[in-house]
Amino acid sequence: MLFKYSFVPIMTMEIDGVSVDISFASLPSYPFKLPEFLDILSNDILRNVSEHTLHSLTGCRCTEFVIQKLRSENKLDIFRQTFFGIRFFTKQYKIYKNVMGYLGGVNITILLASTNLLENDFLTNTFHFFHFVADHLGSEIIAMTPQLSFPELGFDEENWSDKPSNFSNHDSLVLLTPTYPRMNTARTISRSSLQFIRSQARRVYEKIKSYVDGESTLLQMVEPYQFFEGFPIYFEVLVSASANSEFKDWLGLVESKIRYLVFFLSLRIENVALNPNPIVSKSNSNAACFYIGLTVDLTKATTLDLSQCVNDFIDIVRLQQPKTARLGLRIRYREELKELKETIPKSWEEFAEKEEFCDILEE
């Protein structure tokens, strides 16, 4: 599946049940064949590349920089273990997927490498990570390296501005890449998404603390957050199409843009949170629903007019809408969505009895 016109051009696929994103990049310096050994951290690789290729290379360059840094500090193994633990809990608590306004792999990598959270075993590191996110994320700019300037490469304007006005007026969270140009990897995270990330992080570290203190079991620690019990009202976005190929394209497009609907809703409603996992219809394989949780004080208003939010979102996705694609939006109540409660895989129960958390991570 291709996401055309995306900020980072990618192709998504599944290999043995594992979701994989493959970035596209065109390097004019190597028009016919790549060298056997390509130094992706060399700034010369950016010479004459397009803006889209720059964005494609940024994640790879950032990850390679961190890997080399941690390898030199003999922390690479504990980093990997801690990273898998953090990714597990962010997925369980519905705050993992950067394109939808939450944390992604590059965000977590930068946070781990820049906050000195790799001094203990991976579960303790994971606990400290979520404690930091809950109490401090968004309060300061996270930067691993100083800003550099290479006018001859033509990307100095891509450097994120260090001016406080830029931080306070535009970006809710700033996690800067350690490679040139220094860009904000958290640009998709809005104030409402950051608020949800921090509240969920608090739930995670309280769960881990309870387990470490012997007050709960491993199975209780790894239970998923029940998103459909957390809000009184939900905004349902139904995505469908007649043909499977068009449905996949349409689903991918809406997935890449739905954070804008969350932002529009957050201008009218204080507590808004998106479930990053679409629910595929049981009766129609070419249909799926996204859900946005809303906390609304109905004692202050008898009506809730969200028509402008909806219209603004439709205007964004309409230009790339496939011919047979449909988009349905409606309000649902918590009582209507009880059947969407998540359960734990049976195999986890066996691992939990043996206190084998690592096996759960590898599932």
Short mmCIF file of C-alpha atoms in Angstrom, two decimals:
data_model
loop_
_atom_site.label_atom_id
_atom_site.label_comp_id
_atom_site.label_asym_id
_atom_site.label_seq_id
_atom_site.Cartn_x
_atom_site.Cartn_y
_atom_site.Cartn_z
CA MET A 1 0.00 0.00 0.00
CA LEU A 2 1.40 3.41 -1.01
CA PHE A 3 0.66 6.70 0.74
CA LYS A 4 0.88 9.26 -2.06
CA TYR A 5 1.79 12.85 -1.22
CA SER A 6 2.73 11.91 2.35
CA PHE A 7 5.28 13.87 4.37
CA VAL A 8 7.49 10.75 4.37
CA PRO A 9 6.91 8.54 1.27
CA ILE A 10 6.51 4.98 2.54
CA MET A 11 5.20 1.59 1.50
CA THR A 12 3.58 -0.46 4.25
CA MET A 13 3.37 -4.23 4.34
CA GLU A 14 3.18 -7.18 6.70
CA ILE A 15 5.87 -9.88 6.84
CA ASP A 16 5.03 -12.88 9.05
CA GLY A 17 2.50 -10.75 10.90
CA VAL A 18 4.99 -7.93 11.54
CA SER A 19 4.10 -4.48 10.18
CA VAL A 20 6.95 -3.02 8.11
CA ASP A 21 7.32 0.50 6.66
CA ILE A 22 9.73 0.86 3.73
CA SER A 23 10.89 4.38 2.90
CA PHE A 24 11.65 5.61 -0.62
CA ALA A 25 14.71 7.74 -1.39
CA SER A 26 16.37 8.88 -4.61
CA LEU A 27 20.08 9.75 -4.41
CA PRO A 28 21.32 11.83 -7.38
CA SER A 29 24.92 11.26 -6.25
CA TYR A 30 24.47 7.57 -7.11
CA PRO A 31 22.30 7.55 -10.28
CA PHE A 32 23.06 3.95 -11.31
CA LYS A 33 24.35 1.92 -8.37
CA LEU A 34 24.89 2.36 -4.65
CA PRO A 35 28.40 1.75 -3.32
CA GLU A 36 29.00 -1.44 -1.35
CA PHE A 37 29.49 0.59 1.82
CA LEU A 38 27.24 3.65 2.07
CA ASP A 39 27.79 6.02 4.99
CA ILE A 40 24.24 7.16 5.63
CA LEU A 41 25.44 9.60 8.31
CA SER A 42 27.59 11.54 5.86
CA ASN A 43 25.93 14.85 5.07
CA ASP A 44 27.15 14.51 1.48
CA ILE A 45 24.38 11.95 0.97
CA LEU A 46 21.93 14.88 1.07
CA ARG A 47 23.51 16.68 -1.85
CA ASN A 48 20.88 17.55 -4.51
CA VAL A 49 18.19 15.31 -2.97
CA SER A 50 14.50 16.27 -2.97
CA GLU A 51 12.64 17.34 0.15
CA HIS A 52 10.75 14.01 0.16
CA THR A 53 14.01 12.05 0.04
CA LEU A 54 15.36 14.19 2.88
CA HIS A 55 12.38 13.20 5.02
CA SER A 56 12.77 9.53 4.04
CA LEU A 57 16.44 9.52 5.04
CA THR A 58 15.97 11.43 8.30
CA GLY A 59 14.54 8.51 10.29
CA CYS A 60 17.27 6.12 9.09
CA ARG A 61 20.03 8.64 9.78
CA CYS A 62 18.65 9.39 13.23
CA THR A 63 18.42 5.70 14.16
CA GLU A 64 21.93 4.97 12.86
CA PHE A 65 23.35 7.90 14.85
CA VAL A 66 21.78 6.63 18.07
CA ILE A 67 22.87 3.03 17.43
CA GLN A 68 26.49 4.10 16.94
CA LYS A 69 26.37 6.28 20.06
CA LEU A 70 24.92 3.52 22.24
CA ARG A 71 27.29 0.91 20.83
CA SER A 72 30.25 3.08 21.85
CA GLU A 73 28.76 3.30 25.38
CA ASN A 74 28.07 -0.48 25.56
CA LYS A 75 24.36 0.23 26.01
CA LEU A 76 22.97 -1.11 22.75
CA ASP A 77 21.61 -4.39 24.13
CA ILE A 78 19.82 -2.79 27.08
CA PHE A 79 18.51 -0.10 24.73
CA ARG A 80 16.93 -2.71 22.47
CA GLN A 81 15.32 -4.55 25.38
CA THR A 82 14.01 -1.30 26.86
CA PHE A 83 12.78 -0.09 23.46
CA PHE A 84 10.73 -3.27 22.95
CA GLY A 85 9.25 -2.89 26.44
CA ILE A 86 8.27 0.73 25.80
CA ARG A 87 6.83 -0.05 22.38
CA PHE A 88 4.77 -2.88 23.90
CA PHE A 89 3.18 -0.63 26.52
CA THR A 90 2.61 2.30 24.15
CA LYS A 91 0.73 -0.06 21.85
CA GLN A 92 -1.25 -1.56 24.74
CA TYR A 93 -2.22 1.93 25.90
CA LYS A 94 -3.09 3.30 22.44
CA ILE A 95 -0.34 5.93 22.20
CA TYR A 96 1.89 4.41 19.49
CA LYS A 97 1.71 5.57 15.86
CA ASN A 98 3.37 8.82 14.89
CA VAL A 99 1.34 9.42 11.73
CA MET A 100 -1.79 9.51 13.90
CA GLY A 101 -0.42 12.00 16.40
CA TYR A 102 1.25 9.73 18.94
CA LEU A 103 4.76 8.46 19.69
CA GLY A 104 6.65 6.52 17.04
CA GLY A 105 9.85 4.52 16.95
CA VAL A 106 12.09 7.50 16.19
CA ASN A 107 10.49 9.56 18.99
CA ILE A 108 11.10 6.81 21.53
CA THR A 109 14.66 6.29 20.28
CA ILE A 110 15.50 9.99 20.74
CA LEU A 111 13.89 10.14 24.18
CA LEU A 112 15.73 7.05 25.41
CA ALA A 113 19.09 8.14 24.05
CA SER A 114 18.89 11.70 25.38
CA THR A 115 17.42 11.27 28.89
CA ASN A 116 19.91 8.85 30.54
CA LEU A 117 17.26 6.19 31.13
CA LEU A 118 19.42 3.14 30.31
CA GLU A 119 21.17 2.56 33.64
CA ASN A 120 19.16 -0.41 34.98
CA ASP A 121 17.38 -3.57 33.80
CA PHE A 122 14.90 -3.02 30.98
CA LEU A 123 11.74 -3.15 33.12
CA THR A 124 13.13 -0.54 35.52
CA ASN A 125 14.20 1.58 32.55
CA THR A 126 10.71 1.24 31.08
CA PHE A 127 9.20 2.36 34.39
CA HIS A 128 11.46 5.44 34.52
CA PHE A 129 10.67 6.24 30.88
CA PHE A 130 6.92 6.41 31.47
CA HIS A 131 7.47 8.31 34.72
CA PHE A 132 9.44 10.91 32.74
CA VAL A 133 6.81 11.08 29.99
CA ALA A 134 3.96 11.52 32.47
CA ASP A 135 5.66 14.27 34.49
CA HIS A 136 7.95 16.10 32.08
CA LEU A 137 7.26 15.39 28.39
CA GLY A 138 6.57 18.64 26.57
CA SER A 139 8.06 20.87 29.26
CA GLU A 140 11.38 21.30 27.45
CA ILE A 141 13.02 20.88 24.05
CA ILE A 142 14.80 17.52 23.66
CA ALA A 143 18.00 17.86 21.60
CA MET A 144 20.99 15.50 21.47
CA THR A 145 23.27 17.65 19.31
CA PRO A 146 23.84 21.35 18.55
CA GLN A 147 22.33 22.88 15.44
CA LEU A 148 24.58 22.75 12.35
CA SER A 149 24.63 24.79 9.16
CA PHE A 150 25.56 23.57 5.67
CA PRO A 151 24.33 26.24 3.21
CA GLU A 152 25.81 24.34 0.27
CA LEU A 153 23.36 21.47 0.86
CA GLY A 154 20.34 23.79 0.79
CA PHE A 155 18.51 22.49 3.88
CA ASP A 156 19.41 25.04 6.56
CA GLU A 157 15.82 26.29 6.49
CA GLU A 158 14.67 22.82 7.57
CA ASN A 159 16.49 23.30 10.91
CA TRP A 160 13.96 23.72 13.69
CA SER A 161 14.11 27.22 15.15
CA ASP A 162 15.39 27.54 18.71
CA LYS A 163 13.24 30.61 19.33
CA PRO A 164 10.79 30.15 22.25
CA SER A 165 8.00 31.69 20.15
CA ASN A 166 8.33 28.86 17.64
CA PHE A 167 8.05 26.26 20.41
CA SER A 168 5.15 27.89 22.22
CA ASN A 169 3.11 28.91 19.19
CA HIS A 170 3.44 25.91 16.90
CA ASP A 171 4.77 22.65 18.34
CA SER A 172 3.35 21.05 21.47
CA LEU A 173 6.31 18.69 21.73
CA VAL A 174 9.83 19.10 20.36
CA LEU A 175 12.08 16.03 19.89
CA LEU A 176 14.87 17.08 17.55
CA THR A 177 16.81 14.73 15.30
CA PRO A 178 20.53 14.45 16.15
CA THR A 179 21.45 14.61 12.45
CA TYR A 180 21.45 17.53 10.01
CA PRO A 181 19.09 19.19 9.46
CA ARG A 182 17.78 19.21 13.03
CA MET A 183 14.05 18.58 12.55
CA ASN A 184 11.20 18.04 14.97
CA THR A 185 10.14 14.38 14.89
CA ALA A 186 7.09 15.15 17.06
CA ARG A 187 5.47 17.68 14.71
CA THR A 188 2.34 15.50 14.38
CA ILE A 189 1.64 15.51 18.13
CA SER A 190 -1.00 18.09 19.09
CA ARG A 191 -1.75 19.44 22.56
CA SER A 192 -4.69 17.07 23.00
CA SER A 193 -2.61 14.08 21.87
CA LEU A 194 0.21 15.06 24.24
CA GLN A 195 -2.28 15.32 27.08
CA PHE A 196 -3.52 11.78 26.35
CA ILE A 197 0.06 10.45 26.01
CA ARG A 198 0.98 11.83 29.43
CA SER A 199 -2.14 10.52 31.15
CA GLN A 200 -1.65 7.07 29.61
CA ALA A 201 2.04 7.08 30.60
CA ARG A 202 0.96 7.65 34.19
CA ARG A 203 -1.32 4.61 33.97
CA VAL A 204 1.57 2.51 32.61
CA TYR A 205 4.09 3.38 35.30
CA GLU A 206 1.46 2.82 38.01
CA LYS A 207 0.81 -0.64 36.52
CA ILE A 208 4.52 -1.46 36.43
CA LYS A 209 5.05 -0.16 39.98
CA SER A 210 2.17 -2.27 41.25
CA TYR A 211 3.72 -5.38 39.69
CA VAL A 212 7.26 -4.63 40.93
CA ASP A 213 5.91 -3.99 44.45
CA GLY A 214 4.18 -7.38 44.40
CA GLU A 215 0.68 -5.89 44.48
CA SER A 216 -0.42 -7.32 41.12
CA THR A 217 0.40 -10.15 38.72
CA LEU A 218 2.33 -10.05 35.45
CA LEU A 219 -0.92 -10.72 33.59
CA GLN A 220 -2.51 -7.67 35.18
CA MET A 221 0.51 -5.56 34.23
CA VAL A 222 0.29 -6.43 30.53
CA GLU A 223 -3.49 -6.05 30.19
CA PRO A 224 -4.48 -3.66 27.37
CA TYR A 225 -6.07 -0.33 28.14
CA GLN A 226 -9.81 -0.62 27.52
CA PHE A 227 -10.28 2.38 25.25
CA PHE A 228 -14.00 1.78 24.87
CA GLU A 229 -14.54 2.08 28.62
CA GLY A 230 -12.59 5.32 29.01
CA PHE A 231 -15.00 7.84 27.49
CA PRO A 232 -18.77 8.45 27.68
CA ILE A 233 -19.04 9.43 23.98
CA TYR A 234 -17.19 8.37 20.83
CA PHE A 235 -16.93 9.91 17.39
CA GLU A 236 -17.07 7.07 14.86
CA VAL A 237 -15.42 7.49 11.45
CA LEU A 238 -16.53 4.75 9.04
CA VAL A 239 -14.20 4.15 6.09
CA SER A 240 -15.45 1.93 3.24
CA ALA A 241 -15.15 1.27 -0.50
CA SER A 242 -16.57 -1.14 -3.08
CA ALA A 243 -13.23 -2.60 -4.19
CA ASN A 244 -10.58 -3.98 -1.83
CA SER A 245 -7.73 -2.11 -3.52
CA GLU A 246 -9.57 1.20 -3.20
CA PHE A 247 -10.48 0.41 0.40
CA LYS A 248 -6.82 -0.12 1.34
CA ASP A 249 -5.81 3.15 -0.31
CA TRP A 250 -8.72 4.99 1.31
CA LEU A 251 -8.02 3.52 4.75
CA GLY A 252 -4.36 4.51 4.46
CA LEU A 253 -5.25 8.04 3.43
CA VAL A 254 -7.75 8.57 6.26
CA GLU A 255 -5.26 7.05 8.72
CA SER A 256 -2.62 9.56 7.64
CA LYS A 257 -5.00 12.53 7.97
CA ILE A 258 -7.32 11.71 10.87
CA ARG A 259 -5.11 13.50 13.38
CA TYR A 260 -6.44 16.73 11.80
CA LEU A 261 -9.98 15.76 12.79
CA VAL A 262 -8.72 15.16 16.34
CA PHE A 263 -7.17 18.63 16.30
CA PHE A 264 -10.38 20.26 15.02
CA LEU A 265 -12.42 18.48 17.70
CA SER A 266 -9.95 19.51 20.42
CA LEU A 267 -10.70 23.16 19.61
CA ARG A 268 -14.31 22.53 20.72
CA ILE A 269 -13.88 19.77 23.30
CA GLU A 270 -11.28 19.71 26.08
CA ASN A 271 -10.63 15.95 26.33
CA VAL A 272 -10.22 14.22 22.94
CA ALA A 273 -8.29 10.99 22.21
CA LEU A 274 -7.96 8.82 19.10
CA ASN A 275 -7.73 5.03 19.11
CA PRO A 276 -4.89 4.46 16.59
CA ASN A 277 -6.15 0.97 15.75
CA PRO A 278 -9.03 0.88 13.23
CA ILE A 279 -11.71 -1.72 13.91
CA VAL A 280 -12.33 -3.83 10.78
CA SER A 281 -15.98 -4.67 10.13
CA LYS A 282 -16.97 -8.31 10.74
CA SER A 283 -19.60 -8.20 8.00
CA ASN A 284 -17.67 -6.25 5.34
CA SER A 285 -13.95 -6.76 4.72
CA ASN A 286 -13.87 -3.46 2.83
CA ALA A 287 -14.97 -1.37 5.80
CA ALA A 288 -13.36 -0.25 9.05
CA CYS A 289 -14.00 2.30 11.79
CA PHE A 290 -11.78 4.75 13.62
CA TYR A 291 -12.95 5.90 17.05
CA ILE A 292 -12.24 9.17 18.83
CA GLY A 293 -13.08 9.30 22.53
CA LEU A 294 -14.75 12.50 23.78
CA THR A 295 -15.35 13.74 27.30
CA VAL A 296 -18.16 16.27 27.12
CA ASP A 297 -19.78 18.14 30.00
CA LEU A 298 -23.40 17.85 28.95
CA THR A 299 -24.51 19.92 31.96
CA LYS A 300 -23.04 23.03 30.33
CA ALA A 301 -24.55 22.58 26.87
CA THR A 302 -27.63 20.85 25.54
CA THR A 303 -26.27 20.58 22.00
CA LEU A 304 -22.87 19.77 20.55
CA ASP A 305 -22.37 21.16 17.05
CA LEU A 306 -19.37 19.49 15.39
CA SER A 307 -20.39 20.20 11.80
CA GLN A 308 -17.55 22.66 11.17
CA CYS A 309 -14.99 20.14 12.48
CA VAL A 310 -16.39 17.50 10.13
CA ASN A 311 -16.49 19.81 7.11
CA ASP A 312 -12.90 20.95 7.65
CA PHE A 313 -11.73 17.33 7.82
CA ILE A 314 -13.70 16.28 4.74
CA ASP A 315 -12.13 19.14 2.79
CA ILE A 316 -8.68 17.71 3.59
CA VAL A 317 -9.35 14.14 2.40
CA ARG A 318 -11.80 14.84 -0.44
CA LEU A 319 -9.18 15.68 -3.08
CA GLN A 320 -7.63 12.19 -2.91
CA GLN A 321 -10.82 10.18 -2.31
CA PRO A 322 -11.14 7.10 -4.58
CA LYS A 323 -14.28 6.85 -6.75
CA THR A 324 -16.12 4.16 -4.75
CA ALA A 325 -14.86 5.31 -1.34
CA ARG A 326 -17.29 6.41 1.36
CA LEU A 327 -16.85 8.21 4.66
CA GLY A 328 -19.45 8.05 7.42
CA LEU A 329 -19.31 9.99 10.68
CA ARG A 330 -21.57 9.70 13.69
CA ILE A 331 -21.70 9.87 17.49
CA ARG A 332 -21.74 6.60 19.47
CA TYR A 333 -22.20 6.05 23.21
CA ARG A 334 -20.11 3.86 25.48
CA GLU A 335 -22.97 1.44 26.07
CA GLU A 336 -23.18 0.73 22.31
CA LEU A 337 -19.54 -0.37 22.04
CA LYS A 338 -19.25 -2.94 24.82
CA GLU A 339 -18.51 -5.73 22.33
CA LEU A 340 -15.23 -4.02 21.38
CA LYS A 341 -13.57 -4.89 24.70
CA GLU A 342 -10.04 -6.23 24.16
CA THR A 343 -8.83 -9.56 25.51
CA ILE A 344 -5.41 -11.05 26.20
CA PRO A 345 -4.06 -13.84 23.94
CA LYS A 346 -4.28 -17.26 25.55
CA SER A 347 -0.53 -17.78 25.18
CA TRP A 348 0.12 -14.78 27.43
CA GLU A 349 -1.56 -16.54 30.33
CA GLU A 350 0.94 -19.39 30.05
CA PHE A 351 3.89 -16.97 29.89
CA ALA A 352 2.53 -14.99 32.84
CA GLU A 353 2.35 -18.09 35.03
CA LYS A 354 6.09 -18.57 34.47
CA GLU A 355 6.82 -14.83 34.89
CA GLU A 356 8.19 -14.71 31.32
CA PHE A 357 7.59 -11.10 30.29
CA CYS A 358 10.23 -11.28 27.53
CA ASP A 359 8.27 -14.05 25.80
CA ILE A 360 5.18 -11.82 25.77
CA LEU A 361 7.21 -9.03 24.14
CA GLU A 362 8.39 -11.43 21.43
CA GLU A 363 4.88 -12.71 20.62
#
